[in-house]
Coordinates of C-alpha atoms in Angstrom, one line a residue:
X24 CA -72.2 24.5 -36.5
X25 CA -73.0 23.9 -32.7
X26 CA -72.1 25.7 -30.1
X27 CA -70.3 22.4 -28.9
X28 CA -68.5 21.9 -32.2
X29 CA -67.3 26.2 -32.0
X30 CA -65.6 24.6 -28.0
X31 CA -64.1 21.7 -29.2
X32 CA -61.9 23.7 -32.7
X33 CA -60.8 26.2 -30.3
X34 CA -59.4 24.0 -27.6
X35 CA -57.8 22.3 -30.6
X36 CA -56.5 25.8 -31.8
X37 CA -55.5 26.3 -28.2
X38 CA -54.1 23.0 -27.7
X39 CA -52.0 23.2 -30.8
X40 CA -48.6 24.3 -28.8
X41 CA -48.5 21.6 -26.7
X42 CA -47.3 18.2 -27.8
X43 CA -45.7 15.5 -26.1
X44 CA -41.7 16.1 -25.8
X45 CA -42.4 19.8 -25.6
X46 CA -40.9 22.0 -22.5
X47 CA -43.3 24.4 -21.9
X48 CA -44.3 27.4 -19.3
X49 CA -46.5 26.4 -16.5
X50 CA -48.1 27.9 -13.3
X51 CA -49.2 26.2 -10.2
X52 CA -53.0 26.4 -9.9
X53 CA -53.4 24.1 -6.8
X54 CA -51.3 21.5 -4.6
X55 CA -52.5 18.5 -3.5
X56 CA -50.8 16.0 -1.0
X57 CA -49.5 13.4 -4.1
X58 CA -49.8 16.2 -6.8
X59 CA -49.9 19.4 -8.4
X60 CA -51.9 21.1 -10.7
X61 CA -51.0 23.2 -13.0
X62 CA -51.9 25.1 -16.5
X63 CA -49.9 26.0 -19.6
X64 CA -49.6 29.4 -20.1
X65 CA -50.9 31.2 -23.3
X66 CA -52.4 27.5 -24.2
X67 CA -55.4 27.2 -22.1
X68 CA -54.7 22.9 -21.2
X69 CA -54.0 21.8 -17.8
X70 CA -52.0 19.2 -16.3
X71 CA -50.7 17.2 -13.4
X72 CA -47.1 16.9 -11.9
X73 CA -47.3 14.0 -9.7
X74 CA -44.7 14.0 -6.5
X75 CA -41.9 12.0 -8.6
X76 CA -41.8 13.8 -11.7
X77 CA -41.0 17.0 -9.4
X78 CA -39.2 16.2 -7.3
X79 CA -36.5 12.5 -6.3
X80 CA -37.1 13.1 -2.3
X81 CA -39.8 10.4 -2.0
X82 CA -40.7 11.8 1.3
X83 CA -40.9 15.7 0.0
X84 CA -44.1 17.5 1.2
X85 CA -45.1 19.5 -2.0
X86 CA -46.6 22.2 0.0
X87 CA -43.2 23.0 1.4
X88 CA -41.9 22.7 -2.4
X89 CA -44.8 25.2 -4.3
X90 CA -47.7 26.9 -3.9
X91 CA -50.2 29.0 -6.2
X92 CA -49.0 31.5 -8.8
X93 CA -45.3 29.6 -8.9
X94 CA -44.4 29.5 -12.4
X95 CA -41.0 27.1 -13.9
X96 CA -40.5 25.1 -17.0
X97 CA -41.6 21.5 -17.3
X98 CA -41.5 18.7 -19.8
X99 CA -45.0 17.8 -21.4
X100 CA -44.7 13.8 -20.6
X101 CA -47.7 11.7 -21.8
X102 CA -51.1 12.7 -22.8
X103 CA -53.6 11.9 -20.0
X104 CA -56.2 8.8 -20.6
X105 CA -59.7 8.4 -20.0
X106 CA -62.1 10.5 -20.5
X107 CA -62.7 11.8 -17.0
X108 CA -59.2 13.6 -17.5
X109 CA -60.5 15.9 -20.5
X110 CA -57.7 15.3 -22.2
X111 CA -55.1 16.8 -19.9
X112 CA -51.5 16.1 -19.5
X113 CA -48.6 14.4 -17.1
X114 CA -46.1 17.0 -16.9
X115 CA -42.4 16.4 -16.0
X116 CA -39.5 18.7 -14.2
X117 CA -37.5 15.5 -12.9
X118 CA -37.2 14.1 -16.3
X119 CA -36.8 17.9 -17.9
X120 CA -33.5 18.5 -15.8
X121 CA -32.7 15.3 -16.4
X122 CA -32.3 15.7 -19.9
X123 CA -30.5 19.6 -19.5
X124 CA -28.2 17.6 -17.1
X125 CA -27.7 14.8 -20.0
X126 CA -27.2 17.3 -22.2
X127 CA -24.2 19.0 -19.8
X128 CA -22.8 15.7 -18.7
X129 CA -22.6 14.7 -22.2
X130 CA -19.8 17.3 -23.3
X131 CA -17.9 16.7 -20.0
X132 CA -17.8 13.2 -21.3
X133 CA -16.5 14.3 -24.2
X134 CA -14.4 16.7 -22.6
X135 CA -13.1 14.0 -20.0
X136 CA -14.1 16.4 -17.3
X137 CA -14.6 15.3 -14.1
X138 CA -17.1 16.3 -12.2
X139 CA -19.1 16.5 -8.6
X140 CA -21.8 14.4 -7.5
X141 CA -23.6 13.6 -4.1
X142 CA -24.0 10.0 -3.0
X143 CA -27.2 9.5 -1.9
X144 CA -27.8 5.7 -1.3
X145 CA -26.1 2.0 -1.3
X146 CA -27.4 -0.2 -3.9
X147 CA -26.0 -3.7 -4.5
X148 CA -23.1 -3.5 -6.4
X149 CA -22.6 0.3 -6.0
X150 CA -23.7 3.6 -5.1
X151 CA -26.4 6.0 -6.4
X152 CA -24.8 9.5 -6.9
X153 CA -26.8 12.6 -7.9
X154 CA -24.8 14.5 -10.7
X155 CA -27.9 16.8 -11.7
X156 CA -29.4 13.1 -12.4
X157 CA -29.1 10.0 -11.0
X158 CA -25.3 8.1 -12.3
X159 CA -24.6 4.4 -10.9
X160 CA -20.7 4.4 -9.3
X161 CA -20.3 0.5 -9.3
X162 CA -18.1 -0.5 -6.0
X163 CA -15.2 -1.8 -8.6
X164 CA -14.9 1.6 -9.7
X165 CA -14.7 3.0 -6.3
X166 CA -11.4 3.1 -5.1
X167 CA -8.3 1.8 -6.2
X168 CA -8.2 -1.0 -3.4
X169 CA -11.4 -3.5 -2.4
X170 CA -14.0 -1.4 -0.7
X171 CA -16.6 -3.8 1.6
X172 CA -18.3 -0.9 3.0
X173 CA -20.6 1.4 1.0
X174 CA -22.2 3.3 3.7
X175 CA -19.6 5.6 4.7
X176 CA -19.9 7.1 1.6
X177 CA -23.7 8.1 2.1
X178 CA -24.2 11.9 2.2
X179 CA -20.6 12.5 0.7
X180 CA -19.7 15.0 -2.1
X181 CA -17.7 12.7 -4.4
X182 CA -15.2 13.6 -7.7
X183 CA -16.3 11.1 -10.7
X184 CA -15.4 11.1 -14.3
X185 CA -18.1 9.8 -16.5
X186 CA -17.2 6.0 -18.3
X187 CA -20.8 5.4 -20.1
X188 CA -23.5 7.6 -20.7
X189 CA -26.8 7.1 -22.9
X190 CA -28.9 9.0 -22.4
X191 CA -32.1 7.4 -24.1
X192 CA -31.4 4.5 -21.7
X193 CA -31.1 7.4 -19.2
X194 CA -27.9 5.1 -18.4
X195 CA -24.7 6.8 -16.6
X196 CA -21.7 4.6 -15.3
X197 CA -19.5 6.8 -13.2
X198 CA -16.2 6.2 -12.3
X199 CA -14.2 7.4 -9.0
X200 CA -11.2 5.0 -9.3
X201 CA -10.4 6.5 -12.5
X202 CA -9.6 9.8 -11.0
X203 CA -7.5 8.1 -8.0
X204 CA -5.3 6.8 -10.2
X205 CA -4.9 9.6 -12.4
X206 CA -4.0 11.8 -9.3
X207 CA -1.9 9.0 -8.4
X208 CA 0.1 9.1 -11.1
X209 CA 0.6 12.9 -10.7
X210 CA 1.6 12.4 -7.2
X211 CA 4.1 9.5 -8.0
X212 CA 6.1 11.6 -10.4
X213 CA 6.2 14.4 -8.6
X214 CA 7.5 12.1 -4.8
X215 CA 9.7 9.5 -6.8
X216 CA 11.5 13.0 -8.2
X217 CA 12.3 13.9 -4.7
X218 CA 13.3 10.1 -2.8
X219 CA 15.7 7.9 -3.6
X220 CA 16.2 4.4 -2.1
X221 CA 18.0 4.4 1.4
X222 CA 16.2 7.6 2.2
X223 CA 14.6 7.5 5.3
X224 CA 10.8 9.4 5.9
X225 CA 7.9 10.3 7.9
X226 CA 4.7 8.3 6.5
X227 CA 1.6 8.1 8.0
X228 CA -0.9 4.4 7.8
X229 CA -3.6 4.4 5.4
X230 CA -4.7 1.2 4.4
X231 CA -4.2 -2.6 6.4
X232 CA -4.0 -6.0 4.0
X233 CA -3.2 -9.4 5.0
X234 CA 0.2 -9.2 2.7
X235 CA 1.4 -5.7 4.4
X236 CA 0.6 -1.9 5.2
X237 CA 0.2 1.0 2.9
X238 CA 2.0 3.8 4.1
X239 CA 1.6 7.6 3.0
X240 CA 4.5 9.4 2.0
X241 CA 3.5 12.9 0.4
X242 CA 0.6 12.2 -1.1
X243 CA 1.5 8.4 -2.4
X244 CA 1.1 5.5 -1.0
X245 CA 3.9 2.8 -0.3
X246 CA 3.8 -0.7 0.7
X247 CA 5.6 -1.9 3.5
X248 CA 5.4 -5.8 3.0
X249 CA 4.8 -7.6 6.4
X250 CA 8.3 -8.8 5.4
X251 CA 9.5 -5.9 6.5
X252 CA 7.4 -4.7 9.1
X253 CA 9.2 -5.9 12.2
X254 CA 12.1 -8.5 12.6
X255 CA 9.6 -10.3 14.6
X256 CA 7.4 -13.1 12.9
X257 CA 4.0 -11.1 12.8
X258 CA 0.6 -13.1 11.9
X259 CA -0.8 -9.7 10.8
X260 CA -0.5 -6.3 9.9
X261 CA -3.0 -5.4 12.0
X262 CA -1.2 -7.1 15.0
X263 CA 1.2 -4.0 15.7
X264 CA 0.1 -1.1 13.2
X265 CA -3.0 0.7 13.0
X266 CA -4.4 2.9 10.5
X267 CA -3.8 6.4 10.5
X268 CA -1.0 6.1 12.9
X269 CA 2.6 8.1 11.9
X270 CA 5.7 5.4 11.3
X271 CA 8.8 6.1 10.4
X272 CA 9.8 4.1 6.7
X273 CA 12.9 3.9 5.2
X274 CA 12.7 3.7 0.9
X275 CA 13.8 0.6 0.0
X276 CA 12.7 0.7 -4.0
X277 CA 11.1 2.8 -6.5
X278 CA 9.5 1.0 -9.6
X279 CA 9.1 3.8 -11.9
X280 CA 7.1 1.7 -14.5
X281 CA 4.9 0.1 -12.2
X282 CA 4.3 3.4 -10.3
X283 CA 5.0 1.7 -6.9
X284 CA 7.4 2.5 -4.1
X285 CA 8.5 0.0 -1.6
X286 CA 9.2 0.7 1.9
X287 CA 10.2 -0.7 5.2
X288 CA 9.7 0.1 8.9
X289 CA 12.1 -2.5 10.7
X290 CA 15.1 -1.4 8.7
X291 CA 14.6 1.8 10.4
X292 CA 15.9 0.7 13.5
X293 CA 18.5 -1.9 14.9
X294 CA 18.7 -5.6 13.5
X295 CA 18.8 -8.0 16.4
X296 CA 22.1 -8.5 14.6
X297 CA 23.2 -4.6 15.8
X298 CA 22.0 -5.1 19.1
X299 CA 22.7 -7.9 20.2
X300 CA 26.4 -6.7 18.8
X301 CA 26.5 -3.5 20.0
X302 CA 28.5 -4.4 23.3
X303 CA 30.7 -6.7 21.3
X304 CA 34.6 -5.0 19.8
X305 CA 36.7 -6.5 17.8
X306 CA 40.0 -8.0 19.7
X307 CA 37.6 -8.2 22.5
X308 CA 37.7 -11.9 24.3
X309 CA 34.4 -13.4 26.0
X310 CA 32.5 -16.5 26.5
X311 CA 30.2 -18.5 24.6
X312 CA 28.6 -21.7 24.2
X313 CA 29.3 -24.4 21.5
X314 CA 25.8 -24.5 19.4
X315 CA 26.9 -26.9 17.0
X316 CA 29.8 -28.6 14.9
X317 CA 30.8 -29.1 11.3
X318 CA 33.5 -30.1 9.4
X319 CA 35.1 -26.7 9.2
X320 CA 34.4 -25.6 12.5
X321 CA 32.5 -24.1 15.5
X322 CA 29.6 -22.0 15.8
X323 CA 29.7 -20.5 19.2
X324 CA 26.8 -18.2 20.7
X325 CA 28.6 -15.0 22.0
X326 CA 25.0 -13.1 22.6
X327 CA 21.3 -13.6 22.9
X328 CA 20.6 -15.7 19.7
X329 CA 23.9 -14.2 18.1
X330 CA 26.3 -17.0 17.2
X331 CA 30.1 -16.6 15.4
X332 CA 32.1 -18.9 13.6
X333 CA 35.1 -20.8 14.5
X334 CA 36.9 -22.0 11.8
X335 CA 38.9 -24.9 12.5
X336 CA 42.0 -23.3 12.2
X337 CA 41.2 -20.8 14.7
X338 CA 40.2 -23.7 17.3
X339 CA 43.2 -24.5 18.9
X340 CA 47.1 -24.4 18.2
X341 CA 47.5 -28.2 17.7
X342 CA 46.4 -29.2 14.3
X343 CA 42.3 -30.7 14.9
X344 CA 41.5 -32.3 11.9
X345 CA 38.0 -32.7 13.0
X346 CA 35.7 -30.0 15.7
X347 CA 34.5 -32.1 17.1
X348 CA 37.6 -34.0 18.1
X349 CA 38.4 -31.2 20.8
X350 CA 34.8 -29.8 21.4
X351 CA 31.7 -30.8 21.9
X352 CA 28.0 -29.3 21.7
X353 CA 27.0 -27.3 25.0
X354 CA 30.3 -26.6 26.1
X355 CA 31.5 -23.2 26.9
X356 CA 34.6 -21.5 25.6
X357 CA 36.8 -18.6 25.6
X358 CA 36.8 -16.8 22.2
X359 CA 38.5 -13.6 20.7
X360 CA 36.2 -11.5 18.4
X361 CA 38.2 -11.3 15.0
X362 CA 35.3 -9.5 12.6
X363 CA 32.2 -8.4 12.6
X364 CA 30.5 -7.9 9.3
X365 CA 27.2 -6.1 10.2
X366 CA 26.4 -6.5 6.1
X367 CA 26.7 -10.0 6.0
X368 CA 25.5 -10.5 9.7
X369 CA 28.6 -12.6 10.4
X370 CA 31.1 -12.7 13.4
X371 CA 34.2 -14.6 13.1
X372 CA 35.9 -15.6 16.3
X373 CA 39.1 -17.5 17.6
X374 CA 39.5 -20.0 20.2
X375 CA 43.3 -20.4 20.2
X376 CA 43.9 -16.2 20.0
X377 CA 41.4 -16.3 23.2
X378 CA 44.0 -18.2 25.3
X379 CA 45.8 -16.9 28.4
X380 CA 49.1 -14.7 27.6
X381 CA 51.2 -17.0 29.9
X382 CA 49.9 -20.0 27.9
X383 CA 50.5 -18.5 24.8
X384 CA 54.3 -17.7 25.9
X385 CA 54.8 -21.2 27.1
X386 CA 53.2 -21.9 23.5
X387 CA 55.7 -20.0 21.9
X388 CA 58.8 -21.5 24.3
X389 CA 58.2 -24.8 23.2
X390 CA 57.9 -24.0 19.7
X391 CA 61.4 -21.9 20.1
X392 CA 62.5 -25.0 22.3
X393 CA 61.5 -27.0 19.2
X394 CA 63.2 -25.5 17.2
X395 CA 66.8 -25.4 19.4
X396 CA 66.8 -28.5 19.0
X397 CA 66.4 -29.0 15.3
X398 CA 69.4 -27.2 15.3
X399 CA 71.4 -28.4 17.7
X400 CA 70.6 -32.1 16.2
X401 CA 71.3 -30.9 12.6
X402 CA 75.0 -29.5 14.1
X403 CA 75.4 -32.7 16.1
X404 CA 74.8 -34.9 13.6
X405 CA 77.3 -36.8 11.8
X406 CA 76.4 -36.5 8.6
X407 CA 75.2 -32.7 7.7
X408 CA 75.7 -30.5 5.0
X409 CA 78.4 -28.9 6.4
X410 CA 80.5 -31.3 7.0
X411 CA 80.9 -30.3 10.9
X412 CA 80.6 -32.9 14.2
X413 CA 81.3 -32.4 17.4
X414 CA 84.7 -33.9 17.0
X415 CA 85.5 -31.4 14.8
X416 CA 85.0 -28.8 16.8
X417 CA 86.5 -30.0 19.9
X418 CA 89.8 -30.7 17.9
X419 CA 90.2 -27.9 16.9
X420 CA 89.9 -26.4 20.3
X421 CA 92.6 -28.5 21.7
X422 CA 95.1 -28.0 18.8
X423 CA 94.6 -24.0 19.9
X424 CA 96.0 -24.9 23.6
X425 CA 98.5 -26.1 22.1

């Protein structure tokens, strides 16, 4: 046998150990700019690690990375072609932590771990987030609300829980949202125990939509519905709240199924009702102006956009079948303040109990005058009940002087 043939069975023998799959023991022999060299120890067979299958930076120089004599573990990739490359191989340490971190992230899947990743770029659709390998965090499964802007979340350590993994597809769906609204649930249980509706709280802005503001109440957010912003008609959240700024909410529900609370920030303070009613007492008599008529009364404005009623019995003394036969629209009037029902946002008032004592005395002198001379007609007449007439009585009168 040649000298030739003798070479060729002992790189064979030599050669044996290393097979394609294989994690084997290499050192650096030499770097290169796009490269690096290196031989299998106890093998005799070289190989290259090209810049990508060592490392994900892109822009990594290798020299600040390795240098001669370094020894790690690497994956045996592919089998070089050609025969310029003497059979060498591609060797892999991307791909071989890749797998150890497959192999890790697979039992925290199963385990429904979660776990800590980096986000290193903005994709369309999602994120890229380094987990020991690279996992795709679509932007649906984000946050628990819309999220239009990935790039704030570049360089950020993130926590994930794992929703898909393959690893033969080297295929990892990751999943932030999930954690939010486990947390959230926590949270709820733990502030819904402690609030009831009516309560009243510090909360601090955290998220503006079109429909309202979410506010921050212990660790749970709450939605104040532009509803109940501000008794104001507001075009927008955004209009008269900011994020991040502290308001004051009062708890106006708590859906325990649904997880949500419901809050408000203008039922914190005065209605327009209260203030614009604060100066007013009952028994107290003011003016106001006749806004409008109907068939059972008066509504009379007795403060800045506050009107009261005036039933029709309360409008005058007489008997008005109809408002509008003794007012009109635009006039102003005197009217006594009978009840106000802050609840109900009502104010009854009284026209005729707002007139002048001495009218109401010469009101009250007539009626008595009235009702002299009922009497005095039902004693004069000839033909009551009891049988008396003025006759009567003056005969009798006469017979006494006698």
């Amino acid at each position: 046998m040649s000298d030739n043939s003798n070479q060729f069975l002992d790189a064979l023998k030599e050669m044996q150990g290393v097979e394609v799959g294989n994690i084997v023991d290499v050192e650096v022999l030499s770097v290169e700019d796009g490269q690096i060299a290196v031989g299998v120890q106890n093998a005799g067979v070289e190989g290259v690690i090209t810049r990508r299958e060592f490392t994900q930076d892109r822009n990594a120089d290798l020299h600040d990375l390795v240098k001669p004599g370094d020894t790690f573990k690497a994956l045996v990739l592919r089998r070089a072609g050609g025969d310029k490359e003497n059979g060498e191989f591609f060797f892999s340490v991307t791909r071989l932590k890749e797998r150890e971190a497959f192999d890790k992230l697979q039992k925290d899947y199963e385990a429904g771990n979660a776990i800590e990743g980096t986000v290193t770029s903005s994709v369309r659709g999602g994120l890229i987030v380094n987990v020991g390998t690279r996992g795709f965090l679509p932007a649906s499964l984000i946050s628990n609300h819309f999220v239009s802007d990935l790039k704030p979340y570049i360089g950020k350590t993130i926590k994930v829980k794992i929703t898909e993994i393959d690893p033969n597809k080297n295929r990892l769906i990751l999943s932030h949202k999930e954690l939010i609204e486990e947390e959230r649930e926590e949270a709820f249980e733990t502030v819904a125990s402690q609030l009831v509706a009516g309560d009243i709280v510090e909360g601090k802005v955290s998220r503006l939509t079109n429909f309202g503001a979410f506010v921050d109440v212990g660790g749970v957010d709450g939605l104040v519905h532009i509803s109940e912003i501000s008794y104001k008609h507001i075009d927008k959240p955004s209009d008269v709240l900011k994020t991040g700024q502290d308001v004051k909410v009062k708890v106006i529900g708590i859906d325990d199924d649904r997880h949500r609370i419901s809050l408000s920030i203008k039922q914190t303070e005065p209605s327009p009702f209260e203030q614009a009613t604060s100066e007013l007492s009952e028994g107290e008599v003011v003016e106001g102006e006749v806004k409008s008529l109907t068939s059972f009364g008066a509504f009379v404005e007795v403060a800045d956009g506050i009107q009261g009623l005036v039933h029709v019995s309360e409008i005058s003394n007489k008997r008005v079948e109809k408002p509008s036969d003794v007012l009109k629209v635009g006039e102003t009037v005197k009217v006594k303040v009978l009840n106000i029902n802050p609840d109900e946002k009502r104010i009854s008032l009284s026209i005729k109990q707002a007139q002048p004592a001495a009218e109401g005395e010469e009101n009250n002198a007539r009626r008595s005058a009235s009702r002299n001379d009922s009497v005095a007609k039902k004693y004069m007449s000839d033909n009551n009940d009891n049988g008396f007439a003025l006759g009567d009585i003056i005969g009798d009168q006469l017979k006494d002087r006698q």
